[in-house]
Amino acid sequence: KNEVEQSPQNLTAQEGEFITINCSYSVGISALHWLQQHPGGGIVSLFMLSSGKKKHGRLIATINIQEKHSSLHITASHPRDSAVYICAVASGTYKYIFGTGTRLKVLA
Amino acid sequence: DADVTQTPRNRITKTGKRIMLECSQTKGHDRMYWYRQDPGLGLRLIYYSFDVKDINKGEISDGYSVSRQAQAKFSLSLESAIPNQTALYFCATSDLSGGPETQYFGPGTRLLVL
């Protein structure tokens, strides 16, 4: 069993829909990151969370440390949100453990 | 200009050839990493370096070697490439100033070994 599990693996939505991507982990962490990987391959960091909730534009990330679970929400989704979203947990002083990603496609 | 750059961006090579992937950063970070990404798998750590004199193996270092030529440069070598090293390779940097670590990724190098 992977230490970081994401669901769903693939998601297709219509423009304007509210989207939720989930991440569960089984190890102790110092922080959890949500990353976005565009079709060209580049990876950018969206959020780093150690507790609570963060919001940036139409993106909202939450984490429940007790339940070892995080969610990434996208409100009013747009085709430019189409990407792979990766959950990564920081475990220890340097080690990241990555989920396998959720491939999101938003249709116009 | 990008803070973390990788060269080449794409490379096709043949089995048995030696190749080097290069990573440069202008962020001034001490920590640098090499990962590979395969379809259906999360990124996996190949090697990491906390400073110029510090090199450490990650979870999948067999078949790879690295060189930290300077704080800003971290190169990954495949001494004798094999087809199962076909993957997308990412360099990343980080530092710990101010709190939990955040890694900054390069654009990736797509490698095909025939």
JSON list of C-alpha atoms in Angstrom, two decimals:
[
{"chain": "A", "resi": 1, "resn": "LYS", "atom": "CA", "xyz": [0.00, 0.00, 0.00]},
{"chain": "A", "resi": 2, "resn": "ASN", "atom": "CA", "xyz": [1.35, 3.42, -0.96]},
{"chain": "A", "resi": 3, "resn": "GLU", "atom": "CA", "xyz": [2.12, 5.80, 1.86]},
{"chain": "A", "resi": 4, "resn": "VAL", "atom": "CA", "xyz": [0.36, 8.59, -0.06]},
{"chain": "A", "resi": 5, "resn": "GLU", "atom": "CA", "xyz": [-2.87, 7.79, -1.86]},
{"chain": "A", "resi": 6, "resn": "GLN", "atom": "CA", "xyz": [-4.77, 10.17, -4.10]},
{"chain": "A", "resi": 7, "resn": "SER", "atom": "CA", "xyz": [-8.28, 9.93, -5.43]},
{"chain": "A", "resi": 8, "resn": "PRO", "atom": "CA", "xyz": [-9.60, 10.01, -7.99]},
{"chain": "A", "resi": 9, "resn": "GLN", "atom": "CA", "xyz": [-6.82, 9.06, -10.40]},
{"chain": "A", "resi": 10, "resn": "ASN", "atom": "CA", "xyz": [-8.63, 10.68, -13.30]},
{"chain": "A", "resi": 11, "resn": "LEU", "atom": "CA", "xyz": [-11.33, 13.33, -13.31]},
{"chain": "A", "resi": 12, "resn": "THR", "atom": "CA", "xyz": [-13.22, 14.99, -16.13]},
{"chain": "A", "resi": 13, "resn": "ALA", "atom": "CA", "xyz": [-15.37, 18.01, -15.32]},
{"chain": "A", "resi": 14, "resn": "GLN", "atom": "CA", "xyz": [-17.38, 20.59, -17.17]},
{"chain": "A", "resi": 15, "resn": "GLU", "atom": "CA", "xyz": [-16.28, 24.20, -17.02]},
{"chain": "A", "resi": 16, "resn": "GLY", "atom": "CA", "xyz": [-17.69, 25.88, -13.92]},
{"chain": "A", "resi": 17, "resn": "GLU", "atom": "CA", "xyz": [-17.94, 22.76, -11.80]},
{"chain": "A", "resi": 18, "resn": "PHE", "atom": "CA", "xyz": [-16.62, 22.52, -8.25]},
{"chain": "A", "resi": 19, "resn": "ILE", "atom": "CA", "xyz": [-13.81, 19.97, -8.08]},
{"chain": "A", "resi": 20, "resn": "THR", "atom": "CA", "xyz": [-12.38, 18.05, -5.14]},
{"chain": "A", "resi": 21, "resn": "ILE", "atom": "CA", "xyz": [-9.21, 15.98, -5.15]},
{"chain": "A", "resi": 22, "resn": "ASN", "atom": "CA", "xyz": [-8.36, 13.93, -2.10]},
{"chain": "A", "resi": 23, "resn": "CYS", "atom": "CA", "xyz": [-5.09, 12.83, -0.53]},
{"chain": "A", "resi": 24, "resn": "SER", "atom": "CA", "xyz": [-4.63, 10.38, 2.33]},
{"chain": "A", "resi": 25, "resn": "TYR", "atom": "CA", "xyz": [-1.32, 9.50, 3.91]},
{"chain": "A", "resi": 26, "resn": "SER", "atom": "CA", "xyz": [-0.14, 6.98, 6.45]},
{"chain": "A", "resi": 27, "resn": "VAL", "atom": "CA", "xyz": [3.12, 8.49, 7.75]},
{"chain": "A", "resi": 28, "resn": "GLY", "atom": "CA", "xyz": [3.99, 11.28, 10.14]},
{"chain": "A", "resi": 29, "resn": "ILE", "atom": "CA", "xyz": [4.52, 14.53, 8.30]},
{"chain": "A", "resi": 30, "resn": "SER", "atom": "CA", "xyz": [5.85, 18.00, 8.90]},
{"chain": "A", "resi": 31, "resn": "ALA", "atom": "CA", "xyz": [3.95, 19.46, 5.97]},
{"chain": "A", "resi": 32, "resn": "LEU", "atom": "CA", "xyz": [1.84, 18.53, 2.97]},
{"chain": "A", "resi": 33, "resn": "HIS", "atom": "CA", "xyz": [2.23, 20.06, -0.45]},
{"chain": "A", "resi": 34, "resn": "TRP", "atom": "CA", "xyz": [-0.08, 20.29, -3.41]},
{"chain": "A", "resi": 35, "resn": "LEU", "atom": "CA", "xyz": [1.72, 20.50, -6.74]},
{"chain": "A", "resi": 36, "resn": "GLN", "atom": "CA", "xyz": [0.45, 21.15, -10.23]},
{"chain": "A", "resi": 37, "resn": "GLN", "atom": "CA", "xyz": [2.03, 19.52, -13.26]},
{"chain": "A", "resi": 38, "resn": "HIS", "atom": "CA", "xyz": [1.10, 20.99, -16.60]},
{"chain": "A", "resi": 39, "resn": "PRO", "atom": "CA", "xyz": [0.91, 18.99, -19.82]},
{"chain": "A", "resi": 40, "resn": "GLY", "atom": "CA", "xyz": [4.39, 20.23, -20.75]},
{"chain": "A", "resi": 41, "resn": "GLY", "atom": "CA", "xyz": [5.73, 18.51, -17.66]},
{"chain": "A", "resi": 42, "resn": "GLY", "atom": "CA", "xyz": [6.74, 21.41, -15.42]},
{"chain": "A", "resi": 43, "resn": "ILE", "atom": "CA", "xyz": [5.83, 21.20, -11.74]},
{"chain": "A", "resi": 44, "resn": "VAL", "atom": "CA", "xyz": [4.83, 24.17, -9.62]},
{"chain": "A", "resi": 45, "resn": "SER", "atom": "CA", "xyz": [3.98, 24.31, -5.95]},
{"chain": "A", "resi": 46, "resn": "LEU", "atom": "CA", "xyz": [0.43, 25.43, -5.18]},
{"chain": "A", "resi": 47, "resn": "PHE", "atom": "CA", "xyz": [0.22, 25.10, -1.41]},
{"chain": "A", "resi": 48, "resn": "MET", "atom": "CA", "xyz": [2.17, 24.01, 1.60]},
{"chain": "A", "resi": 49, "resn": "LEU", "atom": "CA", "xyz": [0.01, 23.07, 4.59]},
{"chain": "A", "resi": 50, "resn": "SER", "atom": "CA", "xyz": [0.76, 21.95, 8.08]},
{"chain": "A", "resi": 51, "resn": "SER", "atom": "CA", "xyz": [-2.69, 22.66, 9.51]},
{"chain": "A", "resi": 52, "resn": "GLY", "atom": "CA", "xyz": [-6.04, 24.17, 8.66]},
{"chain": "A", "resi": 53, "resn": "LYS", "atom": "CA", "xyz": [-6.87, 25.70, 5.35]},
{"chain": "A", "resi": 54, "resn": "LYS", "atom": "CA", "xyz": [-5.31, 27.90, 2.69]},
{"chain": "A", "resi": 55, "resn": "LYS", "atom": "CA", "xyz": [-6.90, 29.74, -0.22]},
{"chain": "A", "resi": 56, "resn": "HIS", "atom": "CA", "xyz": [-5.38, 31.19, -3.34]},
{"chain": "A", "resi": 57, "resn": "GLY", "atom": "CA", "xyz": [-7.74, 32.51, -5.94]},
{"chain": "A", "resi": 58, "resn": "ARG", "atom": "CA", "xyz": [-10.10, 29.70, -6.92]},
{"chain": "A", "resi": 59, "resn": "LEU", "atom": "CA", "xyz": [-8.01, 27.07, -5.17]},
{"chain": "A", "resi": 60, "resn": "ILE", "atom": "CA", "xyz": [-8.60, 25.95, -1.60]},
{"chain": "A", "resi": 61, "resn": "ALA", "atom": "CA", "xyz": [-6.55, 23.37, 0.27]},
{"chain": "A", "resi": 62, "resn": "THR", "atom": "CA", "xyz": [-7.47, 21.83, 3.59]},
{"chain": "A", "resi": 63, "resn": "ILE", "atom": "CA", "xyz": [-5.75, 19.36, 5.86]},
{"chain": "A", "resi": 64, "resn": "ASN", "atom": "CA", "xyz": [-6.95, 17.27, 8.79]},
{"chain": "A", "resi": 65, "resn": "ILE", "atom": "CA", "xyz": [-3.88, 16.12, 10.67]},
{"chain": "A", "resi": 66, "resn": "GLN", "atom": "CA", "xyz": [-5.80, 13.73, 12.95]},
{"chain": "A", "resi": 67, "resn": "GLU", "atom": "CA", "xyz": [-7.41, 11.97, 10.01]},
{"chain": "A", "resi": 68, "resn": "LYS", "atom": "CA", "xyz": [-4.25, 12.20, 7.84]},
{"chain": "A", "resi": 69, "resn": "HIS", "atom": "CA", "xyz": [-6.23, 13.60, 4.97]},
{"chain": "A", "resi": 70, "resn": "SER", "atom": "CA", "xyz": [-6.08, 16.63, 2.73]},
{"chain": "A", "resi": 71, "resn": "SER", "atom": "CA", "xyz": [-8.31, 17.95, 0.00]},
{"chain": "A", "resi": 72, "resn": "LEU", "atom": "CA", "xyz": [-7.72, 20.33, -2.87]},
{"chain": "A", "resi": 73, "resn": "HIS", "atom": "CA", "xyz": [-10.78, 22.16, -4.13]},
{"chain": "A", "resi": 74, "resn": "ILE", "atom": "CA", "xyz": [-11.13, 24.13, -7.32]},
{"chain": "A", "resi": 75, "resn": "THR", "atom": "CA", "xyz": [-14.11, 26.45, -7.56]},
{"chain": "A", "resi": 76, "resn": "ALA", "atom": "CA", "xyz": [-15.55, 27.58, -10.89]},
{"chain": "A", "resi": 77, "resn": "SER", "atom": "CA", "xyz": [-13.23, 25.26, -12.81]},
{"chain": "A", "resi": 78, "resn": "HIS", "atom": "CA", "xyz": [-11.81, 26.36, -16.14]},
{"chain": "A", "resi": 79, "resn": "PRO", "atom": "CA", "xyz": [-10.11, 24.47, -18.98]},
{"chain": "A", "resi": 80, "resn": "ARG", "atom": "CA", "xyz": [-6.79, 26.07, -18.01]},
{"chain": "A", "resi": 81, "resn": "ASP", "atom": "CA", "xyz": [-7.03, 24.13, -14.73]},
{"chain": "A", "resi": 82, "resn": "SER", "atom": "CA", "xyz": [-6.47, 20.95, -16.72]},
{"chain": "A", "resi": 83, "resn": "ALA", "atom": "CA", "xyz": [-3.31, 19.40, -15.30]},
{"chain": "A", "resi": 84, "resn": "VAL", "atom": "CA", "xyz": [-2.05, 16.66, -13.03]},
{"chain": "A", "resi": 85, "resn": "TYR", "atom": "CA", "xyz": [-2.37, 17.53, -9.35]},
{"chain": "A", "resi": 86, "resn": "ILE", "atom": "CA", "xyz": [0.14, 15.85, -7.06]},
{"chain": "A", "resi": 87, "resn": "CYS", "atom": "CA", "xyz": [0.02, 15.52, -3.31]},
{"chain": "A", "resi": 88, "resn": "ALA", "atom": "CA", "xyz": [3.40, 15.28, -1.59]},
{"chain": "A", "resi": 89, "resn": "VAL", "atom": "CA", "xyz": [4.13, 14.88, 2.10]},
{"chain": "A", "resi": 90, "resn": "ALA", "atom": "CA", "xyz": [7.28, 16.04, 3.80]},
{"chain": "A", "resi": 91, "resn": "SER", "atom": "CA", "xyz": [8.35, 13.24, 6.11]},
{"chain": "A", "resi": 92, "resn": "GLY", "atom": "CA", "xyz": [11.55, 13.88, 8.04]},
{"chain": "A", "resi": 93, "resn": "THR", "atom": "CA", "xyz": [14.03, 16.63, 7.34]},
{"chain": "A", "resi": 94, "resn": "TYR", "atom": "CA", "xyz": [14.33, 16.13, 3.61]},
{"chain": "A", "resi": 95, "resn": "LYS", "atom": "CA", "xyz": [12.19, 13.29, 2.42]},
{"chain": "A", "resi": 96, "resn": "TYR", "atom": "CA", "xyz": [9.19, 13.88, 0.23]},
{"chain": "A", "resi": 97, "resn": "ILE", "atom": "CA", "xyz": [6.75, 11.10, -0.55]},
{"chain": "A", "resi": 98, "resn": "PHE", "atom": "CA", "xyz": [4.69, 11.75, -3.64]},
{"chain": "A", "resi": 99, "resn": "GLY", "atom": "CA", "xyz": [1.27, 10.54, -4.62]},
{"chain": "A", "resi": 100, "resn": "THR", "atom": "CA", "xyz": [0.76, 9.27, -8.13]},
{"chain": "A", "resi": 101, "resn": "GLY", "atom": "CA", "xyz": [-1.28, 12.31, -9.10]},
{"chain": "A", "resi": 102, "resn": "THR", "atom": "CA", "xyz": [-4.81, 13.10, -10.21]},
{"chain": "A", "resi": 103, "resn": "ARG", "atom": "CA", "xyz": [-5.23, 13.89, -13.87]},
{"chain": "A", "resi": 104, "resn": "LEU", "atom": "CA", "xyz": [-7.87, 16.59, -14.26]},
{"chain": "A", "resi": 105, "resn": "LYS", "atom": "CA", "xyz": [-9.47, 17.56, -17.53]},
{"chain": "A", "resi": 106, "resn": "VAL", "atom": "CA", "xyz": [-11.91, 20.45, -17.60]},
{"chain": "A", "resi": 107, "resn": "LEU", "atom": "CA", "xyz": [-14.05, 20.66, -20.70]},
{"chain": "A", "resi": 108, "resn": "ALA", "atom": "CA", "xyz": [-15.28, 23.95, -22.13]},
{"chain": "B", "resi": 1, "resn": "ASP", "atom": "CA", "xyz": [14.59, 33.69, -16.24]},
{"chain": "B", "resi": 2, "resn": "ALA", "atom": "CA", "xyz": [13.74, 30.44, -14.55]},
{"chain": "B", "resi": 3, "resn": "ASP", "atom": "CA", "xyz": [15.22, 29.85, -11.11]},
{"chain": "B", "resi": 4, "resn": "VAL", "atom": "CA", "xyz": [15.90, 26.16, -11.76]},
{"chain": "B", "resi": 5, "resn": "THR", "atom": "CA", "xyz": [17.00, 25.11, -15.23]},
{"chain": "B", "resi": 6, "resn": "GLN", "atom": "CA", "xyz": [17.68, 21.71, -16.69]},
{"chain": "B", "resi": 7, "resn": "THR", "atom": "CA", "xyz": [19.57, 20.75, -19.83]},
{"chain": "B", "resi": 8, "resn": "PRO", "atom": "CA", "xyz": [18.82, 19.09, -22.10]},
{"chain": "B", "resi": 9, "resn": "ARG", "atom": "CA", "xyz": [15.03, 19.25, -22.06]},
{"chain": "B", "resi": 10, "resn": "ASN", "atom": "CA", "xyz": [14.72, 16.20, -24.27]},
{"chain": "B", "resi": 11, "resn": "ARG", "atom": "CA", "xyz": [17.23, 13.49, -25.05]},
{"chain": "B", "resi": 12, "resn": "ILE", "atom": "CA", "xyz": [17.17, 10.31, -27.06]},
{"chain": "B", "resi": 13, "resn": "THR", "atom": "CA", "xyz": [20.06, 7.92, -26.55]},
{"chain": "B", "resi": 14, "resn": "LYS", "atom": "CA", "xyz": [20.97, 4.31, -27.15]},
{"chain": "B", "resi": 15, "resn": "THR", "atom": "CA", "xyz": [21.49, 1.49, -24.71]},
{"chain": "B", "resi": 16, "resn": "GLY", "atom": "CA", "xyz": [24.99, 1.53, -23.27]},
{"chain": "B", "resi": 17, "resn": "LYS", "atom": "CA", "xyz": [25.69, 5.20, -23.88]},
{"chain": "B", "resi": 18, "resn": "ARG", "atom": "CA", "xyz": [26.83, 7.52, -21.11]},
{"chain": "B", "resi": 19, "resn": "ILE", "atom": "CA", "xyz": [24.76, 10.64, -20.70]},
{"chain": "B", "resi": 20, "resn": "MET", "atom": "CA", "xyz": [24.67, 13.56, -18.33]},
{"chain": "B", "resi": 21, "resn": "LEU", "atom": "CA", "xyz": [21.72, 15.66, -17.28]},
{"chain": "B", "resi": 22, "resn": "GLU", "atom": "CA", "xyz": [22.53, 19.05, -15.84]},
{"chain": "B", "resi": 23, "resn": "CYS", "atom": "CA", "xyz": [20.75, 21.23, -13.36]},
{"chain": "B", "resi": 24, "resn": "SER", "atom": "CA", "xyz": [21.49, 24.84, -12.44]},
{"chain": "B", "resi": 25, "resn": "GLN", "atom": "CA", "xyz": [19.78, 27.09, -9.94]},
{"chain": "B", "resi": 26, "resn": "THR", "atom": "CA", "xyz": [19.87, 30.79, -9.13]},
{"chain": "B", "resi": 27, "resn": "LYS", "atom": "CA", "xyz": [17.88, 30.55, -5.91]},
{"chain": "B", "resi": 28, "resn": "GLY", "atom": "CA", "xyz": [20.96, 30.27, -3.72]},
{"chain": "B", "resi": 29, "resn": "HIS", "atom": "CA", "xyz": [19.65, 27.08, -2.14]},
{"chain": "B", "resi": 30, "resn": "ASP", "atom": "CA", "xyz": [22.00, 24.58, -0.54]},
{"chain": "B", "resi": 31, "resn": "ARG", "atom": "CA", "xyz": [19.80, 21.54, -1.09]},
{"chain": "B", "resi": 32, "resn": "MET", "atom": "CA", "xyz": [19.40, 19.94, -4.49]},
{"chain": "B", "resi": 33, "resn": "TYR", "atom": "CA", "xyz": [17.61, 16.78, -5.60]},
{"chain": "B", "resi": 34, "resn": "TRP", "atom": "CA", "xyz": [17.19, 14.52, -8.59]},
{"chain": "B", "resi": 35, "resn": "TYR", "atom": "CA", "xyz": [13.91, 12.65, -9.14]},
{"chain": "B", "resi": 36, "resn": "ARG", "atom": "CA", "xyz": [12.50, 10.48, -11.86]},
{"chain": "B", "resi": 37, "resn": "GLN", "atom": "CA", "xyz": [8.85, 10.24, -12.81]},
{"chain": "B", "resi": 38, "resn": "ASP", "atom": "CA", "xyz": [7.33, 7.22, -14.50]},
{"chain": "B", "resi": 39, "resn": "PRO", "atom": "CA", "xyz": [3.74, 6.81, -15.69]},
{"chain": "B", "resi": 40, "resn": "GLY", "atom": "CA", "xyz": [1.51, 5.61, -12.86]},
{"chain": "B", "resi": 41, "resn": "LEU", "atom": "CA", "xyz": [4.16, 6.19, -10.21]},
{"chain": "B", "resi": 42, "resn": "GLY", "atom": "CA", "xyz": [4.90, 9.12, -7.97]},
{"chain": "B", "resi": 43, "resn": "LEU", "atom": "CA", "xyz": [8.20, 10.95, -8.25]},
{"chain": "B", "resi": 44, "resn": "ARG", "atom": "CA", "xyz": [11.02, 8.90, -6.82]},
{"chain": "B", "resi": 45, "resn": "LEU", "atom": "CA", "xyz": [14.22, 10.27, -5.33]},
{"chain": "B", "resi": 46, "resn": "ILE", "atom": "CA", "xyz": [17.47, 9.29, -7.05]},
{"chain": "B", "resi": 47, "resn": "TYR", "atom": "CA", "xyz": [20.07, 11.38, -5.22]},
{"chain": "B", "resi": 48, "resn": "TYR", "atom": "CA", "xyz": [20.15, 14.42, -3.03]},
{"chain": "B", "resi": 49, "resn": "SER", "atom": "CA", "xyz": [22.79, 16.86, -1.83]},
{"chain": "B", "resi": 50, "resn": "PHE", "atom": "CA", "xyz": [22.63, 19.19, 1.16]},
{"chain": "B", "resi": 51, "resn": "ASP", "atom": "CA", "xyz": [25.74, 21.11, 0.19]},
{"chain": "B", "resi": 52, "resn": "VAL", "atom": "CA", "xyz": [28.72, 20.86, -2.15]},
{"chain": "B", "resi": 53, "resn": "LYS", "atom": "CA", "xyz": [30.48, 18.25, -0.02]},
{"chain": "B", "resi": 54, "resn": "ASP", "atom": "CA", "xyz": [27.40, 16.21, 0.79]},
{"chain": "B", "resi": 55, "resn": "ILE", "atom": "CA", "xyz": [25.97, 13.59, -1.61]},
{"chain": "B", "resi": 56, "resn": "ASN", "atom": "CA", "xyz": [23.38, 11.00, -0.59]},
{"chain": "B", "resi": 57, "resn": "LYS", "atom": "CA", "xyz": [21.64, 8.14, -2.31]},
{"chain": "B", "resi": 58, "resn": "GLY", "atom": "CA", "xyz": [17.89, 8.18, -2.63]},
{"chain": "B", "resi": 59, "resn": "GLU", "atom": "CA", "xyz": [15.57, 5.24, -3.02]},
{"chain": "B", "resi": 60, "resn": "ILE", "atom": "CA", "xyz": [16.53, 4.36, -6.62]},
{"chain": "B", "resi": 61, "resn": "SER", "atom": "CA", "xyz": [20.20, 5.31, -7.07]},
{"chain": "B", "resi": 62, "resn": "ASP", "atom": "CA", "xyz": [21.38, 2.13, -8.84]},
{"chain": "B", "resi": 63, "resn": "GLY", "atom": "CA", "xyz": [22.62, 2.91, -12.35]},
{"chain": "B", "resi": 64, "resn": "TYR", "atom": "CA", "xyz": [23.02, 6.63, -11.61]},
{"chain": "B", "resi": 65, "resn": "SER", "atom": "CA", "xyz": [25.75, 8.88, -10.25]},
{"chain": "B", "resi": 66, "resn": "VAL", "atom": "CA", "xyz": [25.81, 12.57, -9.43]},
{"chain": "B", "resi": 67, "resn": "SER", "atom": "CA", "xyz": [28.24, 15.43, -9.15]},
{"chain": "B", "resi": 68, "resn": "ARG", "atom": "CA", "xyz": [27.76, 18.65, -7.19]},
{"chain": "B", "resi": 69, "resn": "GLN", "atom": "CA", "xyz": [30.19, 20.95, -8.95]},
{"chain": "B", "resi": 70, "resn": "ALA", "atom": "CA", "xyz": [29.11, 24.07, -7.10]},
{"chain": "B", "resi": 71, "resn": "GLN", "atom": "CA", "xyz": [26.26, 25.26, -4.92]},
{"chain": "B", "resi": 72, "resn": "ALA", "atom": "CA", "xyz": [24.36, 26.13, -8.06]},
{"chain": "B", "resi": 73, "resn": "LYS", "atom": "CA", "xyz": [25.05, 23.00, -10.13]},
{"chain": "B", "resi": 74, "resn": "PHE", "atom": "CA", "xyz": [24.04, 19.36, -9.66]},
{"chain": "B", "resi": 75, "resn": "SER", "atom": "CA", "xyz": [24.52, 16.87, -12.49]},
{"chain": "B", "resi": 76, "resn": "LEU", "atom": "CA", "xyz": [23.05, 13.42, -12.92]},
{"chain": "B", "resi": 77, "resn": "SER", "atom": "CA", "xyz": [24.90, 10.80, -14.98]},
{"chain": "B", "resi": 78, "resn": "LEU", "atom": "CA", "xyz": [23.78, 7.52, -16.45]},
{"chain": "B", "resi": 79, "resn": "GLU", "atom": "CA", "xyz": [27.03, 5.63, -16.95]},
{"chain": "B", "resi": 80, "resn": "SER", "atom": "CA", "xyz": [25.52, 3.02, -19.25]},
{"chain": "B", "resi": 81, "resn": "ALA", "atom": "CA", "xyz": [21.95, 3.84, -20.15]},
{"chain": "B", "resi": 82, "resn": "ILE", "atom": "CA", "xyz": [19.32, 1.10, -20.30]},
{"chain": "B", "resi": 83, "resn": "PRO", "atom": "CA", "xyz": [15.76, 1.24, -21.66]},
{"chain": "B", "resi": 84, "resn": "ASN", "atom": "CA", "xyz": [14.12, 1.10, -18.22]},
{"chain": "B", "resi": 85, "resn": "GLN", "atom": "CA", "xyz": [15.79, 4.43, -17.45]},
{"chain": "B", "resi": 86, "resn": "THR", "atom": "CA", "xyz": [13.42, 6.02, -19.93]},
{"chain": "B", "resi": 87, "resn": "ALA", "atom": "CA", "xyz": [11.55, 8.54, -17.80]},
{"chain": "B", "resi": 88, "resn": "LEU", "atom": "CA", "xyz": [10.98, 12.19, -17.02]},
{"chain": "B", "resi": 89, "resn": "TYR", "atom": "CA", "xyz": [13.73, 13.52, -14.77]},
{"chain": "B", "resi": 90, "resn": "PHE", "atom": "CA", "xyz": [13.32, 16.47, -12.44]},
{"chain": "B", "resi": 91, "resn": "CYS", "atom": "CA", "xyz": [15.85, 18.49, -10.53]},
{"chain": "B", "resi": 92, "resn": "ALA", "atom": "CA", "xyz": [14.64, 20.37, -7.46]},
{"chain": "B", "resi": 93, "resn": "THR", "atom": "CA", "xyz": [16.11, 22.75, -4.91]},
{"chain": "B", "resi": 94, "resn": "SER", "atom": "CA", "xyz": [15.10, 23.75, -1.42]},
{"chain": "B", "resi": 95, "resn": "ASP", "atom": "CA", "xyz": [16.21, 25.43, 1.74]},
{"chain": "B", "resi": 96, "resn": "LEU", "atom": "CA", "xyz": [14.91, 25.41, 5.26]},
{"chain": "B", "resi": 97, "resn": "SER", "atom": "CA", "xyz": [15.10, 29.10, 6.01]},
{"chain": "B", "resi": 98, "resn": "GLY", "atom": "CA", "xyz": [11.99, 30.23, 7.77]},
{"chain": "B", "resi": 99, "resn": "GLY", "atom": "CA", "xyz": [10.20, 26.94, 8.27]},
{"chain": "B", "resi": 100, "resn": "PRO", "atom": "CA", "xyz": [9.15, 23.72, 6.58]},
{"chain": "B", "resi": 101, "resn": "GLU", "atom": "CA", "xyz": [10.92, 22.88, 3.40]},
{"chain": "B", "resi": 102, "resn": "THR", "atom": "CA", "xyz": [9.47, 23.79, 0.02]},
{"chain": "B", "resi": 103, "resn": "GLN", "atom": "CA", "xyz": [11.00, 22.29, -3.08]},
{"chain": "B", "resi": 104, "resn": "TYR", "atom": "CA", "xyz": [11.26, 24.17, -6.36]},
{"chain": "B", "resi": 105, "resn": "PHE", "atom": "CA", "xyz": [11.31, 22.05, -9.47]},
{"chain": "B", "resi": 106, "resn": "GLY", "atom": "CA", "xyz": [13.06, 22.48, -12.77]},
{"chain": "B", "resi": 107, "resn": "PRO", "atom": "CA", "xyz": [11.14, 22.02, -16.02]},
{"chain": "B", "resi": 108, "resn": "GLY", "atom": "CA", "xyz": [12.15, 18.38, -16.42]},
{"chain": "B", "resi": 109, "resn": "THR", "atom": "CA", "xyz": [14.23, 16.39, -18.89]},
{"chain": "B", "resi": 110, "resn": "ARG", "atom": "CA", "xyz": [12.46, 13.81, -20.98]},
{"chain": "B", "resi": 111, "resn": "LEU", "atom": "CA", "xyz": [14.84, 10.90, -21.63]},
{"chain": "B", "resi": 112, "resn": "LEU", "atom": "CA", "xyz": [14.27, 8.06, -24.05]},
{"chain": "B", "resi": 113, "resn": "VAL", "atom": "CA", "xyz": [16.70, 5.16, -24.07]},
{"chain": "B", "resi": 114, "resn": "LEU", "atom": "CA", "xyz": [16.40, 2.95, -27.14]}
]
